[in-house]
Short mmCIF file of C-alpha atoms in Angstrom, two decimals:
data_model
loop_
_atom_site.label_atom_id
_atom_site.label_comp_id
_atom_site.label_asym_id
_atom_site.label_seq_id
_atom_site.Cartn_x
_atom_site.Cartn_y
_atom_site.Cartn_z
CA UNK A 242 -4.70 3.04 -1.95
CA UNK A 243 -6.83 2.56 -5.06
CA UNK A 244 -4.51 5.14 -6.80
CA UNK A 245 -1.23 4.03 -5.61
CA UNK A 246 -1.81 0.10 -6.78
CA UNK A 247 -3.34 1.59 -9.42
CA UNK A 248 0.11 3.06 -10.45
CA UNK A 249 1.88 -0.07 -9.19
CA UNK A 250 0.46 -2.39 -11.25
CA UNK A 251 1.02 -0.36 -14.57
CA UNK A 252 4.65 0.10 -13.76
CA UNK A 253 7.42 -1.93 -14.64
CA UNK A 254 9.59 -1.44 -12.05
CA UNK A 255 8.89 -0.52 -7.88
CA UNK A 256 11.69 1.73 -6.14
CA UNK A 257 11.47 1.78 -2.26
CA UNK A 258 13.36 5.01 -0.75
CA UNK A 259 13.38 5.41 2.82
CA UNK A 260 15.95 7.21 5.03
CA UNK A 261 16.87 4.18 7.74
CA UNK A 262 15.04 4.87 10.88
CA UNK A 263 16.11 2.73 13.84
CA UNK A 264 17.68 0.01 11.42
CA UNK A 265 14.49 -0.35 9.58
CA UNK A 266 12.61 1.73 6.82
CA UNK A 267 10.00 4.44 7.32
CA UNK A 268 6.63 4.45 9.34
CA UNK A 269 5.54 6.02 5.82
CA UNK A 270 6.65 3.08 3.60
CA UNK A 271 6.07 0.72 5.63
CA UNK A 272 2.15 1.41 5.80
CA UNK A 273 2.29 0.88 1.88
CA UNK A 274 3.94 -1.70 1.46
CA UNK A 275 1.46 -3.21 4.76
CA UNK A 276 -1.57 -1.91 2.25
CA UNK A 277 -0.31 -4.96 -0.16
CA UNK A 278 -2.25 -7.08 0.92
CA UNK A 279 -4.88 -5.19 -0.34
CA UNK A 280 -3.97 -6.52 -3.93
CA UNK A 281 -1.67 -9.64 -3.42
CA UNK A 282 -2.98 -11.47 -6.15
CA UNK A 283 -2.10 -8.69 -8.74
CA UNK A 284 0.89 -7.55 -7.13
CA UNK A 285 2.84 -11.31 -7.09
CA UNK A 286 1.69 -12.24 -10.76
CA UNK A 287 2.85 -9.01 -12.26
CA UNK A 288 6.85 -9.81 -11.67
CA UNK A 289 7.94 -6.32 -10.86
CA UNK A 290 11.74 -5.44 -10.95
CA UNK A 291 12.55 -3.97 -7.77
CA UNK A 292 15.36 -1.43 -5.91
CA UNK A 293 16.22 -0.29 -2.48
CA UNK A 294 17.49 2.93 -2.07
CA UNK A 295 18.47 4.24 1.57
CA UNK A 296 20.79 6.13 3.68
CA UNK A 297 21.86 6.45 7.35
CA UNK A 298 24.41 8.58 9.59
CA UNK A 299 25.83 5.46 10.79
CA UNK A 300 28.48 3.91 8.67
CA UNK A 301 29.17 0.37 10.54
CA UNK A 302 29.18 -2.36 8.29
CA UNK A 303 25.83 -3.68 10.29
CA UNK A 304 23.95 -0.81 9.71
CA UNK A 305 21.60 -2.28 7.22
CA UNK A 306 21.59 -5.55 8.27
CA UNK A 307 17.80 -5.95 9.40
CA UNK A 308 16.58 -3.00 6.54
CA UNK A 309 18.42 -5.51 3.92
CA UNK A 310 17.10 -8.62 5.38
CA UNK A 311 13.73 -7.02 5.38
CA UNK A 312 13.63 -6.12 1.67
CA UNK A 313 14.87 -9.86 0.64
CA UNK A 314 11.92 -11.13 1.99
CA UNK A 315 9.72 -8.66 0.78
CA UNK A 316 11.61 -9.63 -3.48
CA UNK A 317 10.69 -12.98 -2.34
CA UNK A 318 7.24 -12.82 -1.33
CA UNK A 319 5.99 -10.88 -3.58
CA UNK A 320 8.04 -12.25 -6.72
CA UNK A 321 9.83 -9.10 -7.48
CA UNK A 322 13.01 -9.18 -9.79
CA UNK A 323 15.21 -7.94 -7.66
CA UNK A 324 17.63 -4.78 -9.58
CA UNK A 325 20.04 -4.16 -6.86
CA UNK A 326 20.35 -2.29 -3.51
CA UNK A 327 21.79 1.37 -2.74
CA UNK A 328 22.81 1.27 0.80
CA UNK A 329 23.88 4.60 1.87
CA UNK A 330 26.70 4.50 4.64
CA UNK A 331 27.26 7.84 6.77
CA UNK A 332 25.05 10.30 4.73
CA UNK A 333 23.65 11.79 7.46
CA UNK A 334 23.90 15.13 5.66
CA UNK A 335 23.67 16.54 2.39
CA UNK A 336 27.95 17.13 2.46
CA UNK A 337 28.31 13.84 4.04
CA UNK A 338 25.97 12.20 1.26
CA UNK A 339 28.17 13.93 -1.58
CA UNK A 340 31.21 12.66 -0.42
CA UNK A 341 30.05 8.84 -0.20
CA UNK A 342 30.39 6.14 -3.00
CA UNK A 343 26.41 6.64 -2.51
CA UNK A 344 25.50 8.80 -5.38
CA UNK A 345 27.97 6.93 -7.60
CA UNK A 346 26.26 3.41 -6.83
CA UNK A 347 22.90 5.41 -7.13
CA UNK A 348 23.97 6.17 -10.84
CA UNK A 349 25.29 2.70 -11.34
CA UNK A 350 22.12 0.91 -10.77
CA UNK A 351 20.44 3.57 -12.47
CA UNK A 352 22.47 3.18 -15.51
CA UNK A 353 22.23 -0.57 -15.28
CA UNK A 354 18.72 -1.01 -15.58
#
């Protein structure tokens, strides 16, 4: 963990990627972000920008409800600067993905910042 906030706090920006698993993010991101804690202090005077990038096979306009909700609070906490949020409906495969407004909002935000 000594690496990773390492790497954090000399960043400008912090992107969290996560397929959506059971309308939240991934057992794997989830234990960083829970490792935090470990540098609080650091983390919420630094004023990172901050993205969300995700996909799921489901495309109901709920789908990311709780994974959205999740990440607001996480901005707030933690002081980020919030950049935007890629949320990506039905790309539960590769062909599915490519045929989404997904990779175009991707760019977008990419673009944007």
């Amino acid at each position: 963990m000594y690496e990773v906030r390492d790497q954090i706090l000399n960043s400008d920006m912090i992107v969290f990627a996560s397929p959506l698993y059971y309308y939240g993010m991934s057992a794997q991101l989830k234990t960083v972000i829970d490792r935090f804690c470990f540098f609080n202090g650091s983390l919420h005077q630094k004023h990172l920008k901050s993205a969300l990038l995700t996909v799921a096979w489901n495309s109901d306009d709920w789908t990311f409800d709780a994974l959205s909700a999740h990440y607001k609070t996480l901005v707030r906490y933690c002081h980020f600067d919030d950049c935007g949020m890629v949320l990506g409906y039905g790309c539960g495969t590769p062909s599915m993905t490519k045929h989404s407004r997904s990779i175009q909002d991707a760019y977008l935000l990419g673009r944007s910042l």
